[in-house]
Short mmCIF file of C-alpha atoms in Angstrom, two decimals:
data_model
loop_
_atom_site.label_atom_id
_atom_site.label_comp_id
_atom_site.label_asym_id
_atom_site.label_seq_id
_atom_site.Cartn_x
_atom_site.Cartn_y
_atom_site.Cartn_z
CA MET R 1441 10.06 -27.94 24.39
CA SER R 1442 7.12 -25.76 24.26
CA ILE R 1443 5.38 -24.58 20.89
CA ARG R 1444 5.98 -21.09 19.98
CA LEU R 1445 2.62 -19.68 18.27
CA GLU R 1446 4.57 -18.01 15.41
CA THR R 1447 5.73 -21.39 14.16
CA ILE R 1448 2.41 -22.74 13.46
CA ARG R 1449 0.95 -19.56 11.73
CA GLU R 1450 0.17 -21.84 8.13
CA CYS R 1451 -2.51 -23.12 10.39
CA PHE R 1452 -4.50 -19.80 10.38
CA GLU R 1453 -4.90 -19.18 6.82
CA GLY R 1454 -7.98 -21.49 6.90
CA ILE R 1455 -7.07 -23.96 4.06
CA ILE R 1456 -7.97 -26.77 6.53
CA PRO R 1457 -11.00 -25.39 8.74
CA GLY R 1458 -10.29 -25.36 11.93
CA HIS R 1459 -12.66 -26.45 15.08
CA ILE R 1460 -13.54 -24.47 18.42
CA ALA R 1461 -15.31 -26.27 21.34
CA THR R 1462 -16.96 -24.63 23.99
CA SER R 1463 -19.35 -25.31 27.12
CA ASP R 1464 -22.49 -24.03 28.33
CA THR R 1465 -22.71 -23.44 32.23
CA GLU R 1466 -24.13 -26.61 32.41
CA GLY R 1467 -21.06 -28.32 31.07
CA ILE R 1468 -22.84 -29.43 27.77
CA PRO R 1469 -20.13 -28.91 24.78
CA ASN R 1470 -20.61 -27.53 21.95
CA LEU R 1471 -18.42 -28.10 18.48
CA ALA R 1472 -18.37 -25.57 15.91
CA TYR R 1473 -16.06 -24.51 12.36
CA LEU R 1474 -14.08 -21.51 12.52
CA SER R 1475 -14.19 -19.15 9.98
CA GLN R 1476 -10.97 -17.29 10.61
CA VAL R 1477 -8.19 -17.49 13.28
CA GLN R 1478 -5.85 -14.22 13.24
CA PHE R 1479 -2.55 -13.94 14.71
CA VAL R 1480 -1.87 -11.32 17.04
CA ASP R 1481 1.47 -12.08 19.00
CA ASN R 1482 2.89 -15.18 20.56
CA SER R 1483 0.50 -14.92 23.45
CA HIS R 1484 -2.78 -13.85 21.62
CA VAL R 1485 -5.18 -14.82 18.75
CA ALA R 1486 -8.13 -13.40 17.53
CA LEU R 1487 -11.47 -15.18 16.16
CA SER R 1488 -13.63 -13.72 14.19
CA TYR R 1489 -17.21 -13.11 15.53
CA GLN R 1490 -20.03 -13.03 12.86
CA PHE R 1491 -23.04 -14.60 14.60
CA PHE R 1492 -24.49 -14.50 18.13
CA ASN R 1493 -24.76 -18.28 18.04
CA ARG R 1494 -24.34 -21.27 21.01
CA THR R 1495 -20.44 -20.80 20.73
CA ARG R 1496 -20.72 -16.99 21.14
CA GLN R 1497 -23.06 -17.49 24.19
CA ASN R 1498 -20.92 -19.79 25.80
CA ILE R 1499 -17.92 -17.73 25.31
CA LEU R 1500 -19.73 -14.73 27.14
CA ALA R 1501 -20.74 -16.93 30.08
CA ASP R 1502 -16.83 -17.67 30.38
CA SER R 1503 -16.80 -21.24 29.20
CA PRO R 1504 -13.18 -22.82 28.51
CA VAL R 1505 -12.25 -22.63 24.69
CA ARG R 1506 -10.26 -24.94 23.04
CA LEU R 1507 -9.40 -24.66 19.28
CA LEU R 1508 -8.13 -27.47 17.23
CA LEU R 1509 -6.01 -26.50 14.41
CA THR R 1510 -4.61 -28.24 11.43
CA SER R 1511 -1.48 -27.38 9.19
CA HIS R 1512 -1.81 -28.01 5.42
CA LEU R 1513 1.83 -28.20 4.87
CA THR R 1514 2.26 -31.18 7.46
CA ALA R 1515 -1.06 -32.77 8.49
CA ALA R 1516 0.11 -31.71 12.11
CA GLN R 1517 -2.60 -31.02 14.31
CA TYR R 1518 -2.61 -28.63 17.36
CA ARG R 1519 -4.89 -28.10 20.49
CA LEU R 1520 -4.99 -24.57 21.80
CA THR R 1521 -6.55 -23.77 25.05
CA LEU R 1522 -7.88 -19.84 25.36
CA LYS R 1523 -9.16 -17.47 27.65
CA TYR R 1524 -11.48 -14.85 26.08
CA LEU R 1525 -10.49 -11.44 27.21
CA ARG R 1526 -12.44 -9.04 24.92
CA THR R 1527 -14.00 -7.75 21.04
CA GLU R 1528 -12.81 -5.16 19.00
CA THR R 1529 -15.45 -3.68 16.18
CA ALA R 1530 -12.79 -1.06 14.90
CA GLY R 1531 -9.34 -0.81 13.95
CA PRO R 1532 -6.33 -2.22 12.24
CA LEU R 1533 -6.91 -5.52 13.45
CA PHE R 1534 -10.79 -5.49 13.00
CA GLU R 1535 -9.65 -4.44 9.37
CA GLN R 1536 -7.13 -6.99 8.72
CA MET R 1537 -9.83 -9.51 9.50
CA ARG R 1538 -12.67 -8.07 7.99
CA ALA R 1539 -10.48 -7.74 4.52
CA LYS R 1540 -9.61 -11.56 4.99
CA LEU R 1541 -13.12 -12.79 5.88
CA ALA R 1542 -14.33 -11.44 2.47
CA GLY R 1543 -11.84 -13.36 0.88
CA ILE R 1544 -12.78 -16.33 2.40
CA ALA R 1545 -16.65 -15.80 2.09
CA SER R 1546 -16.11 -14.97 -1.61
CA HIS R 1547 -14.21 -18.32 -2.05
CA THR R 1548 -16.73 -20.51 -0.29
CA GLY R 1549 -19.51 -18.94 -1.82
CA MET R 1550 -20.54 -17.33 1.28
CA ALA R 1551 -20.37 -13.73 0.35
CA GLY R 1552 -23.13 -11.72 2.14
CA VAL R 1553 -23.39 -14.20 4.68
CA PHE R 1554 -20.14 -14.19 6.34
CA GLN R 1555 -20.01 -10.36 7.91
CA LEU R 1556 -17.31 -9.45 10.71
CA LEU R 1557 -19.23 -8.15 13.81
CA GLY R 1558 -16.05 -8.18 15.64
CA SER R 1559 -12.72 -9.39 16.52
CA ASP R 1560 -12.62 -11.76 19.90
CA ILE R 1561 -9.09 -11.52 21.10
CA TYR R 1562 -8.05 -14.44 23.47
CA ARG R 1563 -4.84 -15.28 25.82
CA ILE R 1564 -2.97 -18.54 24.59
CA LEU R 1565 -2.96 -20.44 27.98
CA ALA R 1566 -1.13 -23.60 26.51
CA ILE R 1567 -0.50 -25.39 23.00
CA GLU R 1568 -0.04 -29.13 22.56
CA GLN R 1569 0.48 -30.88 19.40
CA VAL R 1570 -1.97 -34.08 18.94
CA ALA R 1571 -0.37 -37.46 18.24
CA GLY R 1572 -0.46 -38.61 14.93
CA PRO R 1573 1.25 -38.87 11.49
CA THR R 1574 2.84 -35.93 9.84
CA VAL R 1575 4.96 -35.03 6.83
CA ALA R 1576 7.86 -33.16 5.98
CA PRO R 1577 7.17 -29.56 5.24
CA PRO R 1578 8.10 -28.45 1.71
CA PRO R 1579 10.83 -26.06 1.59
CA PRO R 1580 10.14 -22.45 1.15
CA PRO R 1581 9.97 -20.55 -1.89
CA LEU R 1582 12.90 -18.75 -0.95
CA ASN R 1583 14.75 -17.40 2.64
CA TYR R 1584 13.05 -14.31 3.21
CA LEU R 1585 15.60 -13.17 5.95
CA THR R 1586 18.28 -13.35 3.05
CA ALA R 1587 16.31 -11.60 0.62
CA LEU R 1588 15.78 -8.73 3.43
CA ARG R 1589 19.39 -8.38 4.07
CA ARG R 1590 20.45 -8.28 0.36
CA ALA R 1591 17.48 -5.47 -0.38
CA THR R 1592 19.03 -3.66 2.82
CA ASN R 1593 22.18 -3.42 1.30
CA ARG R 1594 21.07 -2.20 -1.99
CA LEU R 1595 18.75 0.37 -0.19
CA ALA R 1596 21.68 1.58 1.86
CA GLY R 1597 23.52 2.40 -1.61
CA CYS R 1598 21.03 4.68 -3.06
CA ALA R 1599 22.09 8.37 -3.47
CA ASN R 1600 18.64 10.08 -3.92
CA LEU R 1601 14.94 9.55 -3.47
CA GLU R 1602 14.47 8.74 -7.62
CA GLY R 1603 17.19 6.13 -7.07
CA LEU R 1604 15.91 4.84 -4.08
CA LEU R 1605 12.24 4.29 -5.71
CA GLU R 1606 14.18 2.35 -8.64
CA THR R 1607 16.02 0.38 -6.36
CA ALA R 1608 12.88 -0.66 -4.10
CA ILE R 1609 11.02 -1.98 -6.82
CA ALA R 1610 13.77 -3.82 -8.41
CA CYS R 1611 14.74 -5.65 -5.00
CA LEU R 1612 10.87 -6.78 -4.53
CA VAL R 1613 10.89 -8.36 -8.06
CA ASP R 1614 14.69 -9.46 -8.02
CA GLU R 1615 15.03 -10.45 -4.30
CA PHE R 1616 11.33 -11.38 -3.30
CA GLY R 1617 10.02 -12.83 -6.65
CA ILE R 1618 6.97 -10.47 -6.70
CA GLU R 1619 5.90 -9.84 -10.41
CA GLN R 1620 2.85 -7.27 -9.93
CA LEU R 1621 3.31 -4.43 -7.31
CA MET R 1622 2.79 -0.74 -6.82
CA LEU R 1623 4.36 2.49 -4.65
CA LEU R 1624 1.93 4.69 -3.90
CA MET R 1625 2.88 8.06 -1.79
CA HIS R 1626 0.55 9.86 0.70
CA ASP R 1627 -1.07 13.27 -0.32
CA GLU R 1628 -2.23 14.27 3.18
CA GLY R 1629 -3.98 17.27 2.13
CA ARG R 1630 -6.28 15.80 -0.66
CA GLY R 1631 -6.64 12.69 1.51
CA ARG R 1632 -5.24 10.63 -1.48
CA LEU R 1633 -2.66 8.10 -2.70
CA TYR R 1634 -0.88 8.37 -5.78
CA THR R 1635 1.22 5.67 -8.02
CA LEU R 1636 4.65 6.61 -8.00
CA ALA R 1637 5.94 3.75 -9.29
CA SER R 1638 4.74 0.26 -10.32
CA HIS R 1639 5.74 -3.15 -12.14
CA GLY R 1640 4.31 -6.08 -14.08
CA TYR R 1641 1.53 -4.17 -15.60
CA PRO R 1642 0.77 -3.23 -19.46
CA ALA R 1643 0.46 0.54 -18.34
CA SER R 1644 2.30 2.19 -15.30
CA GLY R 1645 -0.27 4.10 -14.00
CA ILE R 1646 1.91 6.59 -12.68
CA GLY R 1647 0.02 9.61 -11.50
CA SER R 1648 -3.49 7.69 -10.70
CA GLU R 1649 -5.05 7.95 -7.34
CA ILE R 1650 -6.82 6.21 -4.92
CA PRO R 1651 -8.61 7.68 -1.74
CA VAL R 1652 -7.89 6.67 1.66
CA GLY R 1653 -10.04 3.95 2.95
CA ALA R 1654 -10.53 2.50 -0.42
CA GLY R 1655 -9.87 -0.92 -1.24
CA VAL R 1656 -7.11 -2.84 0.34
CA ILE R 1657 -4.35 0.43 -0.04
CA GLY R 1658 -6.89 2.74 0.87
CA ILE R 1659 -7.67 0.74 4.31
CA CYS R 1660 -3.84 -0.01 4.86
CA ALA R 1661 -3.28 3.64 4.47
CA ARG R 1662 -6.28 4.57 6.93
CA GLU R 1663 -5.20 2.23 9.60
CA ARG R 1664 -1.58 2.35 9.04
CA CYS R 1665 -1.38 -1.57 9.24
CA PRO R 1666 -1.00 -4.37 6.48
CA ILE R 1667 -3.81 -5.55 4.83
CA ARG R 1668 -3.97 -9.19 3.41
CA ILE R 1669 -6.50 -11.05 1.27
CA GLY R 1670 -5.80 -14.42 -0.18
CA PHE R 1671 -9.15 -15.04 -2.43
CA MET R 1672 -10.65 -12.99 -4.96
CA THR R 1673 -13.20 -10.61 -3.45
CA SER R 1674 -15.56 -8.33 -5.56
CA GLU R 1675 -15.55 -6.03 -2.31
CA TYR R 1676 -11.86 -5.28 -2.36
CA ALA R 1677 -11.69 -4.87 -5.81
CA TYR R 1678 -10.27 -1.24 -7.31
CA GLY R 1679 -12.13 -0.67 -10.57
CA ARG R 1680 -15.34 -0.52 -8.91
CA SER R 1681 -14.59 0.75 -5.28
CA VAL R 1682 -12.24 3.72 -5.90
CA ARG R 1683 -14.70 5.07 -8.92
CA ALA R 1684 -17.60 4.50 -6.48
CA SER R 1685 -15.65 6.22 -3.80
CA ILE R 1686 -14.89 9.48 -5.76
CA ALA R 1687 -18.37 9.48 -6.91
CA ALA R 1688 -19.78 9.69 -3.56
CA ASP R 1689 -17.32 12.40 -2.36
CA GLY R 1690 -19.20 14.59 -5.05
CA HIS R 1691 -16.39 14.63 -7.63
CA GLY R 1692 -17.83 12.45 -10.24
CA ASP R 1693 -16.52 15.00 -12.85
CA ALA R 1694 -12.86 14.29 -11.97
CA LEU R 1695 -13.06 10.54 -13.22
CA GLU R 1696 -12.75 11.87 -16.83
CA SER R 1697 -9.22 12.97 -16.19
CA ALA R 1698 -8.16 10.11 -14.05
CA ILE R 1699 -5.32 8.14 -14.74
CA PRO R 1700 -6.55 4.19 -14.28
CA LEU R 1701 -4.93 2.74 -11.65
CA PRO R 1702 -2.95 -0.36 -12.83
CA GLY R 1703 -3.53 -3.64 -11.41
CA LEU R 1704 -4.66 -7.54 -12.21
CA PRO R 1705 -8.42 -7.68 -12.84
CA GLU R 1706 -8.99 -10.93 -11.41
CA ALA R 1707 -5.89 -10.69 -8.80
CA ALA R 1708 -6.84 -13.54 -6.26
CA SER R 1709 -4.15 -12.39 -3.79
CA GLN R 1710 -3.41 -9.04 -2.40
CA MET R 1711 -1.24 -7.14 0.20
CA ALA R 1712 -0.83 -3.81 0.87
CA VAL R 1713 1.74 -2.47 3.65
CA PRO R 1714 2.25 1.07 5.12
CA ILE R 1715 5.35 3.04 4.47
CA THR R 1716 5.73 5.11 7.56
CA ALA R 1717 8.65 6.97 9.36
CA ALA R 1718 8.86 9.33 12.33
CA GLY R 1719 5.38 8.69 12.75
CA ARG R 1720 4.24 9.85 9.43
CA LEU R 1721 2.52 7.73 6.40
CA LEU R 1722 4.59 8.27 3.73
CA GLY R 1723 2.88 5.85 1.46
CA VAL R 1724 1.75 2.11 0.84
CA LEU R 1725 3.45 -0.54 -1.01
CA TYR R 1726 0.87 -3.02 -2.81
CA VAL R 1727 1.63 -6.47 -4.27
CA GLU R 1728 -0.97 -8.91 -5.81
CA SER R 1729 -0.89 -12.24 -7.32
CA LEU R 1730 -3.31 -14.31 -9.60
CA ALA R 1731 -2.59 -17.36 -7.26
CA ASP R 1732 -4.96 -17.90 -4.06
CA LEU R 1733 -3.15 -17.44 -0.89
CA HIS R 1734 0.19 -16.28 -2.87
CA PHE R 1735 1.28 -14.26 0.32
CA GLY R 1736 1.21 -15.55 4.14
CA TYR R 1737 2.47 -14.38 7.18
CA ASP R 1738 5.90 -14.72 6.16
CA GLU R 1739 5.58 -12.58 3.41
CA GLU R 1740 3.86 -10.19 5.36
CA ASP R 1741 6.73 -10.10 7.69
CA ALA R 1742 9.49 -9.90 5.20
CA LEU R 1743 7.55 -6.86 3.12
CA VAL R 1744 6.82 -5.01 6.92
CA ALA R 1745 10.26 -4.95 7.75
CA PHE R 1746 11.32 -4.01 4.16
CA ALA R 1747 8.71 -0.90 4.20
CA ALA R 1748 10.15 0.16 7.48
CA LEU R 1749 13.70 0.49 6.13
CA LEU R 1750 12.30 2.32 2.82
CA GLY R 1751 10.30 4.67 4.80
CA LEU R 1752 13.43 6.09 6.90
CA ALA R 1753 15.01 6.10 3.61
CA MET R 1754 12.75 7.99 1.78
CA LEU R 1755 12.46 10.62 4.65
CA HIS R 1756 16.03 10.61 4.68
CA HIS R 1757 16.58 11.51 1.11
CA GLN R 1758 13.37 14.06 1.11
CA GLN R 1759 15.05 16.00 3.87
CA ALA R 1760 18.68 16.02 2.24
CA ASP R 1761 17.12 17.52 -1.18
CA ASP R 1762 15.87 20.73 0.54
CA PHE R 1763 19.65 21.25 1.05
CA GLU R 1764 21.68 22.30 -1.69
CA ASP R 1765 25.31 20.72 -2.07
CA GLU R 1766 26.71 22.81 -4.35
CA PRO R 1767 26.12 26.62 -5.17
CA ALA R 1768 23.29 27.26 -7.82
CA ALA R 1769 24.68 26.86 -11.52
CA SER R 1770 24.43 30.36 -13.46
CA GLU R 1771 21.29 30.48 -15.53
CA GLU R 1772 22.09 29.82 -19.12
CA ASP R 1773 20.01 30.56 -21.87
CA SER R 1774 17.80 28.04 -23.01
CA PRO R 1775 18.05 26.55 -26.80
CA PRO R 1776 15.40 27.70 -29.05
CA THR R 1777 12.17 25.87 -29.56
CA GLY R 1778 10.74 24.19 -32.45
CA GLY R 1779 8.08 22.56 -33.71
CA PRO R 1780 4.03 23.12 -33.42
CA PRO R 1781 3.37 24.99 -30.29
CA LEU R 1782 1.92 23.14 -27.53
CA ALA R 1783 -0.99 24.14 -25.65
CA VAL R 1784 -0.78 24.34 -21.89
CA ARG R 1785 -4.14 24.64 -19.86
CA HIS R 1786 -4.35 25.15 -16.08
CA PHE R 1787 -7.11 24.62 -14.40
CA ALA R 1788 -7.20 26.59 -11.15
CA ALA R 1789 -9.62 25.05 -9.17
CA ASN R 1790 -7.64 21.76 -8.89
CA ASP R 1791 -4.56 22.40 -10.19
CA SER R 1792 -4.85 20.01 -12.95
CA ILE R 1793 -2.59 20.49 -16.19
CA PHE R 1794 -3.60 19.39 -19.92
CA LEU R 1795 -1.24 19.10 -22.75
CA ASP R 1796 -2.98 19.74 -26.11
CA ASP R 1797 -6.40 18.66 -24.27
CA ASP R 1798 -4.75 15.44 -22.71
CA TYR R 1799 -4.56 15.35 -19.16
CA LEU R 1800 -1.00 15.15 -17.44
CA ILE R 1801 -1.20 15.85 -13.77
CA LYS R 1802 -3.48 17.51 -10.98
CA GLY R 1803 -2.94 18.71 -7.25
CA VAL R 1804 0.35 20.11 -5.94
CA ALA R 1805 2.42 18.47 -9.04
CA GLY R 1806 0.53 20.49 -11.26
CA ALA R 1807 0.80 23.83 -9.69
CA ILE R 1808 4.84 22.92 -9.46
CA LEU R 1809 4.47 22.52 -13.33
CA TRP R 1810 2.38 25.74 -13.86
CA VAL R 1811 5.21 27.88 -11.94
CA LEU R 1812 7.88 26.27 -13.60
CA LEU R 1813 6.27 26.79 -17.09
CA THR R 1814 4.86 30.25 -16.38
CA ASP R 1815 8.35 31.57 -15.12
CA PHE R 1816 10.16 29.91 -18.33
CA ALA R 1817 7.64 31.79 -20.56
CA GLU R 1818 7.97 35.00 -18.61
CA ARG R 1819 11.89 35.03 -17.86
CA ARG R 1820 13.04 32.11 -19.80
CA ARG R 1821 13.92 30.57 -16.47
CA THR R 1822 15.40 27.10 -16.72
CA SER R 1823 17.14 26.42 -13.13
CA PHE R 1824 15.14 25.60 -9.90
CA THR R 1825 15.56 24.41 -6.38
CA ASN R 1826 13.55 22.73 -4.09
CA LYS R 1827 14.16 25.40 -1.30
CA GLY R 1828 12.62 27.95 -3.65
CA LEU R 1829 9.74 25.93 -4.49
CA ARG R 1830 8.85 25.27 -1.07
CA VAL R 1831 8.62 29.13 -0.48
CA ASP R 1832 6.93 30.28 -3.62
CA PRO R 1833 3.63 31.22 -2.50
CA ARG R 1834 2.24 30.40 -5.95
CA ILE R 1835 2.56 26.18 -5.35
CA ARG R 1836 0.68 26.59 -2.01
CA LEU R 1837 2.66 23.25 -0.55
CA PRO R 1838 0.34 21.93 2.25
CA GLY R 1839 2.94 22.02 4.96
CA VAL R 1840 6.36 20.75 6.18
CA SER R 1841 5.56 17.34 5.44
CA ASP R 1842 4.29 17.83 1.57
CA ASN R 1843 6.67 14.85 0.01
CA LEU R 1844 8.01 17.50 -2.28
CA GLU R 1845 10.90 15.74 -3.64
CA ALA R 1846 8.56 12.99 -4.33
CA ARG R 1847 5.63 15.06 -6.19
CA LEU R 1848 8.92 16.16 -8.44
CA VAL R 1849 9.66 12.38 -9.33
CA LEU R 1850 5.86 12.01 -10.16
CA LEU R 1851 5.91 15.09 -12.40
CA GLN R 1852 9.30 13.99 -13.88
CA ARG R 1853 7.82 10.61 -14.40
CA ARG R 1854 4.79 11.77 -15.98
CA LEU R 1855 6.19 14.05 -18.45
CA GLU R 1856 8.55 11.44 -19.55
CA GLU R 1857 5.84 9.18 -20.46
CA ARG R 1858 4.08 11.66 -22.53
CA ASP R 1859 7.15 13.10 -24.11
CA THR R 1860 5.40 16.21 -25.26
CA GLY R 1861 8.70 18.20 -25.54
CA ILE R 1862 9.02 19.02 -21.84
CA SER R 1863 11.54 17.30 -19.35
CA LEU R 1864 12.83 17.87 -15.68
CA SER R 1865 16.52 16.72 -14.74
CA LYS R 1866 18.21 16.83 -11.63
CA THR R 1867 21.12 18.87 -11.66
CA GLY R 1868 22.50 18.01 -7.81
CA ARG R 1869 21.15 17.59 -4.40
CA GLY R 1870 17.79 20.09 -4.04
CA ARG R 1871 18.44 21.38 -7.92
CA PHE R 1872 16.96 20.56 -11.01
CA THR R 1873 16.78 22.00 -14.58
CA LEU R 1874 13.67 22.30 -16.65
CA ALA R 1875 13.71 21.74 -20.71
CA VAL R 1876 11.20 23.03 -23.07
CA ASN R 1877 11.84 21.90 -26.67
CA ARG R 1878 8.56 23.45 -28.10
CA PRO R 1879 6.90 26.53 -28.17
CA LEU R 1880 4.20 26.98 -25.43
CA THR R 1881 1.02 28.58 -25.45
CA LEU R 1882 0.05 28.97 -21.74
CA LEU R 1883 -3.93 28.81 -20.86
CA GLU R 1884 -5.60 29.49 -17.86
CA SER R 1885 -8.79 28.17 -16.72
#
């Protein structure tokens, strides 16, 4: 029976270094260690191109290529015969390999030496197992197909976007055993991702942002492909890379009002998976662990499938909330407010909102809150609809794919965290109410 490449992917993690054998035009053999092998599909692999060495010269001269790979789980060895096809120097596969190589380099003390120049793509011509003693593989930590089935059933039972987000986080914790994770939404107009939900951190970080292209999360969003790192690397750590990216964009003054991005300061394993639907990037699912090589190919496959289901469900609920399932309720008199006045300051330049000089939110969510509070102060209005917000010229939504419902969930959760007397509550599909329990002083800057 032939060996399928996907059944030996643990050999590609580099725990036991592989070997590559080539020969020059005169038939003189050359043997070298492999830094990285990347699974592409059952017919192709990619090898990292880092130096123009003897191996590289032989490959470009159309040398036969053999790999020797060893499973760290069973000690089984496999001999692969390859045919070189091409080299990619940009794109999703290149970024996947560059991130993974950065972790390998850091783990082996070769940071600054290992630099990916290209991803060499090869066709698999043959796979054979080398005769020798092996051991039985250990049982997997969980059955990912069963976990995915249970998670799918739970997602299917959600009635709205907020419930879907809560269920998605619970599924990742309960079914997949993931302890630290974030769910971020895509703000296409600003080129940012903002945290909408998280688990396993001292502070939720809801509302924190990261630029597209920064770190594991940002690269995942830009390339719309999963990015996975098995070892700690400073190159993809967030505290440094995010702030550096913001400063480089000329927005260093925005750092004072930024909400810290949650995360493990010494995360060894990181993985980010894009959430897409109908050709659109909706967000990114990010998981991490203190353990080396905590996430492998099986975990990646499971989370990619989970994110695909989540993306379709998110798109459905966002579109459904643009339609009211019942006539809007008649406006009720708002209850009297009491306590000390709450100063709400709005900065029109970036629609940031401060409550009593403490930062709350900015961007579209900030513009929405300012409109709601303005209408409340002027007309005591408390009932609103998604449809009404979408056509309100004061909010300036970026377009049809504006993730309005996700922004409302973000705003609701930030207000709950601050607990300053302002809250939002859903009253039906596409409808919500504003509650204000303190006198307001609205200040425009």
